[in-house]
PDB file of C-alpha atoms in Angstrom:
ATOM      1  CA  MET A 106     -16.514  -2.985  19.468  1.00  0.00           C
ATOM      2  CA  LEU A 107     -15.652  -1.652  16.007  1.00  0.00           C
ATOM      3  CA  LYS A 108     -18.183  -3.962  14.365  1.00  0.00           C
ATOM      4  CA  LYS A 109     -20.808  -2.901  16.900  1.00  0.00           C
ATOM      5  CA  TYR A 110     -20.305   0.731  15.862  1.00  0.00           C
ATOM      6  CA  GLY A 111     -20.608  -0.051  12.161  1.00  0.00           C
ATOM      7  CA  VAL A 112     -16.951   0.098  11.116  1.00  0.00           C
ATOM      8  CA  LYS A 113     -16.651  -1.680   7.782  1.00  0.00           C
ATOM      9  CA  SER A 114     -12.968  -1.220   7.002  1.00  0.00           C
ATOM     10  CA  VAL A 115      -9.713  -0.416   8.803  1.00  0.00           C
ATOM     11  CA  GLN A 116      -6.506   0.638   7.066  1.00  0.00           C
ATOM     12  CA  PHE A 117      -3.067   0.339   8.648  1.00  0.00           C
ATOM     13  CA  SER A 118      -0.046   2.289   7.507  1.00  0.00           C
ATOM     14  CA  ILE A 119       2.938   0.080   6.807  1.00  0.00           C
ATOM     15  CA  ASP A 120       6.289   1.789   6.423  1.00  0.00           C
ATOM     16  CA  GLY A 121       8.218  -1.201   5.186  1.00  0.00           C
ATOM     17  CA  MET A 122       9.083  -4.562   6.551  1.00  0.00           C
ATOM     18  CA  GLN A 123       9.905  -5.158  10.221  1.00  0.00           C
ATOM     19  CA  SER A 124      13.038  -3.052  10.716  1.00  0.00           C
ATOM     20  CA  ASN A 125      11.890  -0.051   8.677  1.00  0.00           C
ATOM     21  CA  HIS A 126       8.343  -0.113  10.034  1.00  0.00           C
ATOM     22  CA  ASN A 127       9.482  -0.410  13.642  1.00  0.00           C
ATOM     23  CA  TRP A 128      12.034   2.373  13.084  1.00  0.00           C
ATOM     24  CA  MET A 129       9.168   4.655  12.050  1.00  0.00           C
ATOM     25  CA  ARG A 130       6.391   3.427  14.364  1.00  0.00           C
ATOM     26  CA  GLY A 131       8.241   2.014  17.372  1.00  0.00           C
ATOM     27  CA  ASP A 132       9.581  -1.383  18.377  1.00  0.00           C
ATOM     28  CA  GLY A 133       7.077  -4.197  18.148  1.00  0.00           C
ATOM     29  CA  ASN A 134       4.515  -2.370  16.015  1.00  0.00           C
ATOM     30  CA  PHE A 135       5.153  -4.403  12.859  1.00  0.00           C
ATOM     31  CA  GLU A 136       4.295  -7.606  14.697  1.00  0.00           C
ATOM     32  CA  LEU A 137       0.958  -6.161  15.798  1.00  0.00           C
ATOM     33  CA  ILE A 138      -0.259  -5.642  12.221  1.00  0.00           C
ATOM     34  CA  ALA A 139      -0.904  -9.327  11.456  1.00  0.00           C
ATOM     35  CA  GLN A 140      -2.527  -9.810  14.855  1.00  0.00           C
ATOM     36  CA  ALA A 141      -4.859  -6.833  14.331  1.00  0.00           C
ATOM     37  CA  VAL A 142      -5.716  -7.924  10.776  1.00  0.00           C
ATOM     38  CA  ASN A 143      -6.603 -11.390  12.060  1.00  0.00           C
ATOM     39  CA  GLN A 144      -8.861  -9.962  14.789  1.00  0.00           C
ATOM     40  CA  LEU A 145     -10.615  -7.618  12.367  1.00  0.00           C
ATOM     41  CA  LYS A 146     -11.160 -10.370   9.801  1.00  0.00           C
ATOM     42  CA  GLY A 147     -12.651 -12.487  12.600  1.00  0.00           C
ATOM     43  CA  ALA A 148     -15.164  -9.667  13.140  1.00  0.00           C
ATOM     44  CA  ASP A 149     -15.893  -9.510   9.396  1.00  0.00           C
ATOM     45  CA  ILE A 150     -14.254  -6.095   8.991  1.00  0.00           C
ATOM     46  CA  ASN A 151     -12.292  -5.422   5.795  1.00  0.00           C
ATOM     47  CA  THR A 152      -8.609  -4.645   6.211  1.00  0.00           C
ATOM     48  CA  ALA A 153      -6.083  -2.685   4.204  1.00  0.00           C
ATOM     49  CA  LEU A 154      -2.405  -1.795   4.254  1.00  0.00           C
ATOM     50  CA  MET A 155      -1.135   1.544   2.930  1.00  0.00           C
ATOM     51  CA  PHE A 156       2.544   1.964   2.037  1.00  0.00           C
ATOM     52  CA  THR A 157       4.147   5.349   1.391  1.00  0.00           C
ATOM     53  CA  LEU A 158       7.248   4.956  -0.776  1.00  0.00           C
ATOM     54  CA  PHE A 159      10.313   6.932   0.266  1.00  0.00           C
ATOM     55  CA  ASP A 160      14.011   6.410  -0.375  1.00  0.00           C
ATOM     56  CA  PHE A 161      14.548   4.652   2.977  1.00  0.00           C
ATOM     57  CA  ASN A 162      11.947   1.940   2.279  1.00  0.00           C
ATOM     58  CA  LYS A 163      12.198   1.557  -1.499  1.00  0.00           C
ATOM     59  CA  ASP A 164      13.442  -2.028  -1.183  1.00  0.00           C
ATOM     60  CA  ASP A 165      10.410  -2.986   0.918  1.00  0.00           C
ATOM     61  CA  LEU A 166       7.535  -2.190  -1.471  1.00  0.00           C
ATOM     62  CA  LEU A 167       7.404  -5.595  -3.186  1.00  0.00           C
ATOM     63  CA  LEU A 168       7.988  -7.360   0.127  1.00  0.00           C
ATOM     64  CA  ALA A 169       5.121  -5.399   1.716  1.00  0.00           C
ATOM     65  CA  MET A 170       2.838  -6.356  -1.182  1.00  0.00           C
ATOM     66  CA  ASN A 171       3.600 -10.015  -0.555  1.00  0.00           C
ATOM     67  CA  TYR A 172       3.178  -9.568   3.195  1.00  0.00           C
ATOM     68  CA  ALA A 173      -0.264  -8.057   2.585  1.00  0.00           C
ATOM     69  CA  SER A 174      -1.203 -11.097   0.520  1.00  0.00           C
ATOM     70  CA  GLU A 175       0.191 -13.516   3.130  1.00  0.00           C
ATOM     71  CA  ILE A 176      -1.790 -12.000   6.008  1.00  0.00           C
ATOM     72  CA  LYS A 177      -4.848 -11.864   3.737  1.00  0.00           C
ATOM     73  CA  VAL A 178      -5.718  -8.174   3.816  1.00  0.00           C
ATOM     74  CA  ASP A 179      -8.482  -7.150   1.457  1.00  0.00           C
ATOM     75  CA  ARG A 180      -6.661  -4.174  -0.038  1.00  0.00           C
ATOM     76  CA  PHE A 181      -3.107  -2.923  -0.498  1.00  0.00           C
ATOM     77  CA  SER A 182      -2.308   0.576  -1.669  1.00  0.00           C
ATOM     78  CA  PHE A 183       0.746   2.726  -1.983  1.00  0.00           C
ATOM     79  CA  ASP A 184       1.770   6.164  -3.066  1.00  0.00           C
ATOM     80  CA  VAL A 185       5.015   8.012  -3.550  1.00  0.00           C
ATOM     81  CA  GLY A 186       5.901  10.188  -0.581  1.00  0.00           C
ATOM     82  CA  ILE A 187       7.196  13.723  -0.948  1.00  0.00           C
ATOM     83  CA  ASP A 188       9.710  15.319   1.374  1.00  0.00           C
ATOM     84  CA  ILE A 189       7.728  18.255   2.727  1.00  0.00           C
ATOM     85  CA  GLY A 190       6.128  18.910   6.119  1.00  0.00           C
ATOM     86  CA  ASN A 191       6.643  16.148   8.670  1.00  0.00           C
ATOM     87  CA  ALA A 192       8.418  13.963   6.128  1.00  0.00           C
ATOM     88  CA  GLN A 193      11.063  16.653   5.640  1.00  0.00           C
ATOM     89  CA  THR A 194      11.297  17.290   9.381  1.00  0.00           C
ATOM     90  CA  ASN A 195      11.840  13.565   9.988  1.00  0.00           C
ATOM     91  CA  GLY A 196      14.488  13.222   7.267  1.00  0.00           C
ATOM     92  CA  LEU A 197      12.369  11.202   4.829  1.00  0.00           C
ATOM     93  CA  PHE A 198      13.521  11.806   1.293  1.00  0.00           C
ATOM     94  CA  MET A 199      11.706  11.322  -1.984  1.00  0.00           C
ATOM     95  CA  ILE A 200      12.827   8.499  -4.138  1.00  0.00           C
ATOM     96  CA  ASP A 201      15.135   9.456  -7.005  1.00  0.00           C
ATOM     97  CA  GLU A 202      13.186   9.651 -10.270  1.00  0.00           C
ATOM     98  CA  ASP A 203      15.773   7.452 -12.028  1.00  0.00           C
ATOM     99  CA  VAL A 204      15.017   4.665  -9.552  1.00  0.00           C
ATOM    100  CA  LEU A 205      11.265   5.303  -9.346  1.00  0.00           C
ATOM    101  CA  GLU A 206      10.417   4.094 -12.833  1.00  0.00           C
ATOM    102  CA  ASP A 207      12.201   0.779 -12.209  1.00  0.00           C
ATOM    103  CA  ILE A 208      10.336   0.327  -8.914  1.00  0.00           C
ATOM    104  CA  LEU A 209       6.968   1.107 -10.504  1.00  0.00           C
ATOM    105  CA  ASN A 210       7.604  -1.353 -13.334  1.00  0.00           C
ATOM    106  CA  ALA A 211       8.589  -3.980 -10.760  1.00  0.00           C
ATOM    107  CA  TYR A 212       5.379  -3.178  -8.849  1.00  0.00           C
ATOM    108  CA  ILE A 213       3.260  -3.805 -11.963  1.00  0.00           C
ATOM    109  CA  ASP A 214       4.937  -7.168 -12.556  1.00  0.00           C
ATOM    110  CA  GLU A 215       4.730  -8.206  -8.886  1.00  0.00           C
ATOM    111  CA  LYS A 216       1.069  -7.240  -8.688  1.00  0.00           C
ATOM    112  CA  GLU A 217       0.286  -9.530 -11.617  1.00  0.00           C
ATOM    113  CA  ARG A 218       2.270 -12.358 -10.013  1.00  0.00           C
ATOM    114  CA  ILE A 219       0.498 -11.973  -6.656  1.00  0.00           C
ATOM    115  CA  LYS A 220      -2.950 -11.673  -8.294  1.00  0.00           C
ATOM    116  CA  SER A 221      -2.355 -14.938 -10.149  1.00  0.00           C
ATOM    117  CA  LYS A 222      -2.086 -16.671  -6.744  1.00  0.00           C
ATOM    118  CA  ASN A 223      -4.448 -14.570  -4.617  1.00  0.00           C
ATOM    119  CA  LYS A 224      -7.466 -13.212  -6.461  1.00  0.00           C
ATOM    120  CA  ASN A 225      -8.979 -11.814  -3.247  1.00  0.00           C
ATOM    121  CA  ILE A 226      -6.526  -8.976  -2.661  1.00  0.00           C
ATOM    122  CA  PHE A 227      -7.317  -5.648  -4.301  1.00  0.00           C
ATOM    123  CA  PHE A 228      -4.480  -3.312  -5.265  1.00  0.00           C
ATOM    124  CA  GLU A 229      -5.630   0.268  -4.987  1.00  0.00           C
ATOM    125  CA  GLU A 230      -3.318   2.448  -7.029  1.00  0.00           C
ATOM    126  CA  LYS A 231      -2.920   5.985  -5.805  1.00  0.00           C
ATOM    127  CA  CYS A 232       0.269   6.660  -7.743  1.00  0.00           C
ATOM    128  CA  ASN A 233      -0.753   8.250 -11.045  1.00  0.00           C
ATOM    129  CA  LEU A 234       2.713   7.647 -12.473  1.00  0.00           C
ATOM    130  CA  LEU A 235       1.615   4.028 -12.938  1.00  0.00           C
ATOM    131  CA  ASN A 236      -0.870   5.192 -15.564  1.00  0.00           C
ATOM    132  CA  ARG A 237       1.933   6.577 -17.722  1.00  0.00           C
ATOM    133  CA  LEU A 238       3.845   3.292 -17.530  1.00  0.00           C
ATOM    134  CA  ARG A 239       0.738   1.289 -18.422  1.00  0.00           C
ATOM    135  CA  MET A 240       0.125   3.528 -21.430  1.00  0.00           C
ATOM    136  CA  GLN A 241       3.702   2.953 -22.570  1.00  0.00           C
ATOM    137  CA  LYS A 242       3.167  -0.806 -22.258  1.00  0.00           C
ATOM    138  CA  GLY A 243      -0.112  -0.574 -24.168  1.00  0.00           C
ATOM    139  CA  HIS A 244      -2.356  -1.968 -21.449  1.00  0.00           C
ATOM    140  CA  PHE A 245      -3.886   1.043 -19.768  1.00  0.00           C
ATOM    141  CA  GLY A 246      -7.612   0.876 -19.212  1.00  0.00           C
ATOM    142  CA  CYS A 247     -10.442   2.543 -17.382  1.00  0.00           C
ATOM    143  CA  ALA A 248     -11.218   1.517 -13.834  1.00  0.00           C
ATOM    144  CA  SER A 249     -13.191  -1.709 -13.652  1.00  0.00           C
ATOM    145  CA  SER A 250     -13.389  -4.877 -11.636  1.00  0.00           C
ATOM    146  CA  GLU A 251     -12.081  -6.771 -14.671  1.00  0.00           C
ATOM    147  CA  ASN A 252      -8.656  -5.107 -14.798  1.00  0.00           C
ATOM    148  CA  ASN A 253      -8.577  -4.334 -11.053  1.00  0.00           C
ATOM    149  CA  ILE A 254      -7.429  -0.746 -11.556  1.00  0.00           C
ATOM    150  CA  LEU A 255      -8.793   2.054  -9.429  1.00  0.00           C
ATOM    151  CA  ILE A 256      -7.953   5.674 -10.068  1.00  0.00           C
ATOM    152  CA  PHE A 257      -8.010   7.340  -6.683  1.00  0.00           C
ATOM    153  CA  ASP A 258      -8.141  11.089  -6.267  1.00  0.00           C
ATOM    154  CA  GLY A 259      -6.842  12.518  -3.005  1.00  0.00           C
ATOM    155  CA  CYS A 260      -6.743  11.346   0.568  1.00  0.00           C
ATOM    156  CA  GLN A 261     -10.078  10.118   1.929  1.00  0.00           C
ATOM    157  CA  ILE A 262      -9.156  10.185   5.628  1.00  0.00           C
ATOM    158  CA  GLY A 263     -11.911  11.910   7.544  1.00  0.00           C
ATOM    159  CA  PHE A 264     -14.337  11.725   4.620  1.00  0.00           C
ATOM    160  CA  SER A 265     -14.948   8.017   4.218  1.00  0.00           C
ATOM    161  CA  SER A 266     -12.060   6.315   6.005  1.00  0.00           C
ATOM    162  CA  PHE A 267     -10.801   5.306   9.411  1.00  0.00           C
ATOM    163  CA  VAL A 268      -7.023   4.800   9.386  1.00  0.00           C
ATOM    164  CA  ILE A 269      -4.566   3.576  11.993  1.00  0.00           C
TER     165      ILE A 269
END
């Protein structure tokens, strides 16, 4: 049905691996992601996973990246969550800045490792703090298909995206 109506891409939020995701989204929801991705790919619809990094799921970012590669999504993105609005109401806390830099550096390394094995996955980088780390390492560049970096400005839901 989605293909019939011209849907070209579907993004799923992933809040961590099985236990963390199901804690946020309800029991059994993590298991449905791979099934849905498989169905969408069968209909020739691009798929994406979006991870929002908070303190509770900080150990799951690299695992979620690998999961995205394993289930063959087209795109993986993440951003750092802030504890305001619903996040604050639900007790989701920002990641400590002392830990964040280590996680972002680990992300950069893991992305390179995954890309060496799976050239088809695109890592969309919404977290602008990554740019500072790349500059420090001396390999920051403009967005291009060659270096697979995309600078993304703001949430596109409702403008050009359909997100589950």
